[in-house]
Amino acid sequence: MLPDRGRWRNAVNVLLCIAALGGVGLAGWSLYDSYQSWQHRGESRTAIGKACADLVDPDAVMLLDGGRDWLMPSEVTSRKQLDLGQLPDECVLLSSYEDEGKTRWTTYFGLKVHALPQHGLHVLDTDDKPFNPWSPRAAEEDVTDEVTDPLPAPLGDGRAGTYSARTVSVTAVCAQPVAGVTAFRASATAGYGDPTDKERKALAVMARSAAVTAAGRAGCAATAPELPAALPAQGRALGPAEQGTGSCAWYAAFLRGRQDRERLPDKALGAPVSEHGGSESCVLALDAETREGMEARLLAEGVAYGGPGERFTNPWWLRTFSHFGDDAAGTMAEIGAGKKATAIAAGQAGRGYRFLYASATCQGRPAVLGMIVAFRYDTVLGARLDELFKAYAADAAARRGCSGLVLPPPE
């Protein structure tokens, strides 16, 4: 019992005691919360190691996006554990968050490993659209102003691999092929949105370590080039086509001095190109306002362009792809009446539903050059589509020192 020190002093003493008890309770809760976080981190380290075959540093994974304590493998993948004996394979990790008092899970990180060359590594897919006509801004803005995802850019001179907004892919090349495998590629992906430059660098470090480690376990003495110091975010906005750079420089040259540009794309987005990169891509598009101005002529000529109702729901675009070396060896297209995905070999060229492809040989290794065109835009372009493809393929082959370029015959 507290001694009587007067009415006000007694009240102060009581308040001090209550505060002390509250402090003890708060300290206890903080201690419990710290213990639970420590326990979750320990469980997460084990889960990450098991799910991703000990290819990544668990602490580095948990530091992404400001840090996570509690992670678990996703049920989305066919197996909960990445299996190096059955490549390609991946691990996907989920992070916890609280929602209305309940613990929920969302995609946080992924690691995918390929053994190269791999059939189906790239497929000329007409469903691979650069724009999203169903985005919230589509009703008010021209969706061709900005691509949904930035184009992949090379890591340094391209030998190490590529990176995009959320994924970094690093390739470790074997000194000598092992059971037909010439390299291992690991791709680390942030599943929580666009990471910072620093986080992209962390993804690159993880991907590089995973690729070299996977190769070593397969008996492949492999190295991966050093990573660049910075991995700046690539832009999404298209600019004037005549100012196209990097992977779209060929199109700027194609337009130079050309008087008749009607129906041709007037916007472009390229990515940096490199001497040793495995893949390159360029996006070209026709502005919706430009398209509106030519619709009356298309209608008069009887061209099936879809009408003004499709101006925003079906944007008109072209996308080019260049794949070299192991990336080319794994490139496929839906060829023939059965539309079965078939590997494209050197000496082959052709066309399918809204795409064209060519092949060449670069320093003794294969190259595949492709172009995909939007629905109905192939009809609008007509014979100009072949002219565009020839200009693109010839430029890419010459720039990379390729020989034996084979183009599809004109229709």
PDB file of N, CA, C and O in Angstrom, residues 338-375:
ATOM      1  N   GLY A 338      -1.273 -27.567 -89.091  1.00  0.00           N
ATOM      2  CA  GLY A 338      -1.663 -27.949 -87.739  1.00  0.00           C
ATOM      3  C   GLY A 338      -1.297 -26.942 -86.678  1.00  0.00           C
ATOM      4  O   GLY A 338      -1.631 -27.108 -85.510  1.00  0.00           O
ATOM      5  N   LYS A 339      -0.593 -25.867 -87.080  1.00  0.00           N
ATOM      6  CA  LYS A 339      -0.165 -24.811 -86.160  1.00  0.00           C
ATOM      7  C   LYS A 339       0.582 -25.381 -84.957  1.00  0.00           C
ATOM      8  O   LYS A 339       0.438 -24.918 -83.833  1.00  0.00           O
ATOM      9  N   LYS A 340       1.376 -26.405 -85.206  1.00  0.00           N
ATOM     10  CA  LYS A 340       2.178 -26.989 -84.137  1.00  0.00           C
ATOM     11  C   LYS A 340       3.472 -26.202 -83.978  1.00  0.00           C
ATOM     12  O   LYS A 340       4.141 -25.875 -84.953  1.00  0.00           O
ATOM     13  N   ALA A 341       3.814 -25.885 -82.732  1.00  0.00           N
ATOM     14  CA  ALA A 341       5.034 -25.129 -82.478  1.00  0.00           C
ATOM     15  C   ALA A 341       6.245 -25.951 -82.903  1.00  0.00           C
ATOM     16  O   ALA A 341       6.440 -27.085 -82.447  1.00  0.00           O
ATOM     17  N   THR A 342       7.038 -25.391 -83.803  1.00  0.00           N
ATOM     18  CA  THR A 342       8.179 -26.089 -84.379  1.00  0.00           C
ATOM     19  C   THR A 342       9.412 -25.216 -84.268  1.00  0.00           C
ATOM     20  O   THR A 342       9.340 -23.992 -84.452  1.00  0.00           O
ATOM     21  N   ALA A 343      10.548 -25.837 -83.976  1.00  0.00           N
ATOM     22  CA  ALA A 343      11.789 -25.085 -83.863  1.00  0.00           C
ATOM     23  C   ALA A 343      12.184 -24.524 -85.219  1.00  0.00           C
ATOM     24  O   ALA A 343      12.015 -25.177 -86.251  1.00  0.00           O
ATOM     25  N   ILE A 344      12.718 -23.295 -85.215  1.00  0.00           N
ATOM     26  CA  ILE A 344      13.183 -22.652 -86.438  1.00  0.00           C
ATOM     27  C   ILE A 344      14.684 -22.877 -86.558  1.00  0.00           C
ATOM     28  O   ILE A 344      15.455 -22.485 -85.679  1.00  0.00           O
ATOM     29  N   ALA A 345      15.109 -23.515 -87.629  1.00  0.00           N
ATOM     30  CA  ALA A 345      16.521 -23.817 -87.834  1.00  0.00           C
ATOM     31  C   ALA A 345      17.126 -22.868 -88.860  1.00  0.00           C
ATOM     32  O   ALA A 345      16.417 -22.191 -89.613  1.00  0.00           O
ATOM     33  N   ALA A 346      18.454 -22.803 -88.863  1.00  0.00           N
ATOM     34  CA  ALA A 346      19.151 -21.991 -89.851  1.00  0.00           C
ATOM     35  C   ALA A 346      18.749 -22.435 -91.253  1.00  0.00           C
ATOM     36  O   ALA A 346      18.607 -23.631 -91.525  1.00  0.00           O
ATOM     37  N   GLY A 347      18.531 -21.477 -92.139  1.00  0.00           N
ATOM     38  CA  GLY A 347      18.113 -21.790 -93.501  1.00  0.00           C
ATOM     39  C   GLY A 347      16.615 -21.800 -93.673  1.00  0.00           C
ATOM     40  O   GLY A 347      16.122 -21.979 -94.791  1.00  0.00           O
ATOM     41  N   GLN A 348      15.872 -21.595 -92.577  1.00  0.00           N
ATOM     42  CA  GLN A 348      14.409 -21.599 -92.656  1.00  0.00           C
ATOM     43  C   GLN A 348      13.877 -20.170 -92.579  1.00  0.00           C
ATOM     44  O   GLN A 348      14.446 -19.310 -91.914  1.00  0.00           O
ATOM     45  N   ALA A 349      12.765 -19.949 -93.250  1.00  0.00           N
ATOM     46  CA  ALA A 349      12.062 -18.669 -93.197  1.00  0.00           C
ATOM     47  C   ALA A 349      10.623 -18.934 -93.595  1.00  0.00           C
ATOM     48  O   ALA A 349      10.327 -19.912 -94.298  1.00  0.00           O
ATOM     49  N   GLY A 350       9.731 -18.090 -93.148  1.00  0.00           N
ATOM     50  CA  GLY A 350       8.338 -18.299 -93.495  1.00  0.00           C
ATOM     51  C   GLY A 350       7.441 -17.305 -92.810  1.00  0.00           C
ATOM     52  O   GLY A 350       7.875 -16.269 -92.288  1.00  0.00           O
ATOM     53  N   ARG A 351       6.156 -17.658 -92.772  1.00  0.00           N
ATOM     54  CA  ARG A 351       5.167 -16.783 -92.156  1.00  0.00           C
ATOM     55  C   ARG A 351       4.053 -17.633 -91.584  1.00  0.00           C
ATOM     56  O   ARG A 351       3.832 -18.771 -92.000  1.00  0.00           O
ATOM     57  N   GLY A 352       3.378 -17.077 -90.598  1.00  0.00           N
ATOM     58  CA  GLY A 352       2.228 -17.738 -90.007  1.00  0.00           C
ATOM     59  C   GLY A 352       1.128 -16.723 -89.839  1.00  0.00           C
ATOM     60  O   GLY A 352       1.115 -15.683 -90.519  1.00  0.00           O
ATOM     61  N   TYR A 353       0.225 -16.994 -88.952  1.00  0.00           N
ATOM     62  CA  TYR A 353      -0.881 -16.073 -88.716  1.00  0.00           C
ATOM     63  C   TYR A 353      -0.362 -14.816 -88.022  1.00  0.00           C
ATOM     64  O   TYR A 353      -0.031 -14.830 -86.861  1.00  0.00           O
ATOM     65  N   ARG A 354      -0.204 -13.733 -88.777  1.00  0.00           N
ATOM     66  CA  ARG A 354       0.236 -12.424 -88.291  1.00  0.00           C
ATOM     67  C   ARG A 354       1.676 -12.406 -87.796  1.00  0.00           C
ATOM     68  O   ARG A 354       2.018 -11.625 -86.933  1.00  0.00           O
ATOM     69  N   PHE A 355       2.527 -13.253 -88.327  1.00  0.00           N
ATOM     70  CA  PHE A 355       3.951 -13.138 -88.020  1.00  0.00           C
ATOM     71  C   PHE A 355       4.787 -13.630 -89.194  1.00  0.00           C
ATOM     72  O   PHE A 355       4.342 -14.418 -90.028  1.00  0.00           O
ATOM     73  N   LEU A 356       6.021 -13.111 -89.245  1.00  0.00           N
ATOM     74  CA  LEU A 356       6.999 -13.535 -90.229  1.00  0.00           C
ATOM     75  C   LEU A 356       8.288 -13.867 -89.490  1.00  0.00           C
ATOM     76  O   LEU A 356       8.544 -13.334 -88.406  1.00  0.00           O
ATOM     77  N   TYR A 357       9.111 -14.745 -90.099  1.00  0.00           N
ATOM     78  CA  TYR A 357      10.385 -15.066 -89.475  1.00  0.00           C
ATOM     79  C   TYR A 357      11.436 -15.363 -90.535  1.00  0.00           C
ATOM     80  O   TYR A 357      11.129 -15.804 -91.642  1.00  0.00           O
ATOM     81  N   ALA A 358      12.679 -15.051 -90.183  1.00  0.00           N
ATOM     82  CA  ALA A 358      13.824 -15.305 -91.052  1.00  0.00           C
ATOM     83  C   ALA A 358      14.909 -15.940 -90.213  1.00  0.00           C
ATOM     84  O   ALA A 358      14.832 -15.949 -88.974  1.00  0.00           O
ATOM     85  N   SER A 359      15.947 -16.452 -90.854  1.00  0.00           N
ATOM     86  CA  SER A 359      17.059 -17.057 -90.123  1.00  0.00           C
ATOM     87  C   SER A 359      18.378 -16.664 -90.772  1.00  0.00           C
ATOM     88  O   SER A 359      18.423 -16.259 -91.937  1.00  0.00           O
ATOM     89  N   ALA A 360      19.445 -16.778 -89.996  1.00  0.00           N
ATOM     90  CA  ALA A 360      20.780 -16.459 -90.483  1.00  0.00           C
ATOM     91  C   ALA A 360      21.788 -17.168 -89.592  1.00  0.00           C
ATOM     92  O   ALA A 360      21.420 -17.845 -88.614  1.00  0.00           O
ATOM     93  N   THR A 361      23.056 -17.020 -89.913  1.00  0.00           N
ATOM     94  CA  THR A 361      24.136 -17.580 -89.101  1.00  0.00           C
ATOM     95  C   THR A 361      25.080 -16.441 -88.705  1.00  0.00           C
ATOM     96  O   THR A 361      25.526 -15.680 -89.568  1.00  0.00           O
ATOM     97  N   CYS A 362      25.342 -16.333 -87.407  1.00  0.00           N
ATOM     98  CA  CYS A 362      26.181 -15.250 -86.889  1.00  0.00           C
ATOM     99  C   CYS A 362      27.363 -15.856 -86.144  1.00  0.00           C
ATOM    100  O   CYS A 362      27.166 -16.491 -85.097  1.00  0.00           O
ATOM    101  N   GLN A 363      28.552 -15.661 -86.685  1.00  0.00           N
ATOM    102  CA  GLN A 363      29.761 -16.232 -86.086  1.00  0.00           C
ATOM    103  C   GLN A 363      29.588 -17.731 -85.795  1.00  0.00           C
ATOM    104  O   GLN A 363      29.946 -18.228 -84.723  1.00  0.00           O
ATOM    105  N   GLY A 364      28.999 -18.416 -86.744  1.00  0.00           N
ATOM    106  CA  GLY A 364      28.828 -19.850 -86.627  1.00  0.00           C
ATOM    107  C   GLY A 364      27.665 -20.289 -85.762  1.00  0.00           C
ATOM    108  O   GLY A 364      27.445 -21.492 -85.602  1.00  0.00           O
ATOM    109  N   ARG A 365      26.893 -19.348 -85.248  1.00  0.00           N
ATOM    110  CA  ARG A 365      25.764 -19.693 -84.385  1.00  0.00           C
ATOM    111  C   ARG A 365      24.463 -19.212 -85.019  1.00  0.00           C
ATOM    112  O   ARG A 365      24.460 -18.253 -85.802  1.00  0.00           O
ATOM    113  N   PRO A 366      23.331 -19.842 -84.682  1.00  0.00           N
ATOM    114  CA  PRO A 366      22.073 -19.490 -85.343  1.00  0.00           C
ATOM    115  C   PRO A 366      21.515 -18.143 -84.888  1.00  0.00           C
ATOM    116  O   PRO A 366      21.801 -17.665 -83.789  1.00  0.00           O
ATOM    117  N   ALA A 367      20.712 -17.555 -85.768  1.00  0.00           N
ATOM    118  CA  ALA A 367      19.976 -16.336 -85.450  1.00  0.00           C
ATOM    119  C   ALA A 367      18.574 -16.468 -86.031  1.00  0.00           C
ATOM    120  O   ALA A 367      18.410 -16.980 -87.148  1.00  0.00           O
ATOM    121  N   VAL A 368      17.568 -16.047 -85.265  1.00  0.00           N
ATOM    122  CA  VAL A 368      16.182 -16.032 -85.737  1.00  0.00           C
ATOM    123  C   VAL A 368      15.659 -14.612 -85.593  1.00  0.00           C
ATOM    124  O   VAL A 368      15.807 -13.989 -84.533  1.00  0.00           O
ATOM    125  N   LEU A 369      15.066 -14.096 -86.663  1.00  0.00           N
ATOM    126  CA  LEU A 369      14.550 -12.739 -86.692  1.00  0.00           C
ATOM    127  C   LEU A 369      13.060 -12.812 -86.980  1.00  0.00           C
ATOM    128  O   LEU A 369      12.648 -13.433 -87.964  1.00  0.00           O
ATOM    129  N   GLY A 370      12.248 -12.218 -86.119  1.00  0.00           N
ATOM    130  CA  GLY A 370      10.807 -12.339 -86.273  1.00  0.00           C
ATOM    131  C   GLY A 370      10.090 -11.012 -86.150  1.00  0.00           C
ATOM    132  O   GLY A 370      10.616 -10.044 -85.599  1.00  0.00           O
ATOM    133  N   MET A 371       8.876 -10.961 -86.685  1.00  0.00           N
ATOM    134  CA  MET A 371       8.026  -9.774 -86.568  1.00  0.00           C
ATOM    135  C   MET A 371       6.586 -10.227 -86.372  1.00  0.00           C
ATOM    136  O   MET A 371       6.088 -11.083 -87.111  1.00  0.00           O
ATOM    137  N   ILE A 372       5.928  -9.662 -85.376  1.00  0.00           N
ATOM    138  CA  ILE A 372       4.519  -9.943 -85.097  1.00  0.00           C
ATOM    139  C   ILE A 372       3.722  -8.674 -85.359  1.00  0.00           C
ATOM    140  O   ILE A 372       4.176  -7.560 -85.052  1.00  0.00           O
ATOM    141  N   VAL A 373       2.535  -8.816 -85.921  1.00  0.00           N
ATOM    142  CA  VAL A 373       1.711  -7.656 -86.263  1.00  0.00           C
ATOM    143  C   VAL A 373       0.337  -7.799 -85.630  1.00  0.00           C
ATOM    144  O   VAL A 373      -0.187  -8.911 -85.475  1.00  0.00           O
ATOM    145  N   ALA A 374      -0.258  -6.676 -85.238  1.00  0.00           N
ATOM    146  CA  ALA A 374      -1.561  -6.681 -84.575  1.00  0.00           C
ATOM    147  C   ALA A 374      -2.669  -7.148 -85.504  1.00  0.00           C
ATOM    148  O   ALA A 374      -2.565  -7.045 -86.732  1.00  0.00           O
ATOM    149  N   PHE A 375      -3.727  -7.639 -84.909  1.00  0.00           N
ATOM    150  CA  PHE A 375      -4.916  -8.097 -85.636  1.00  0.00           C
ATOM    151  C   PHE A 375      -5.437  -6.983 -86.544  1.00  0.00           C
ATOM    152  O   PHE A 375      -5.583  -5.830 -86.122  1.00  0.00           O
TER     153      PHE A 375
END
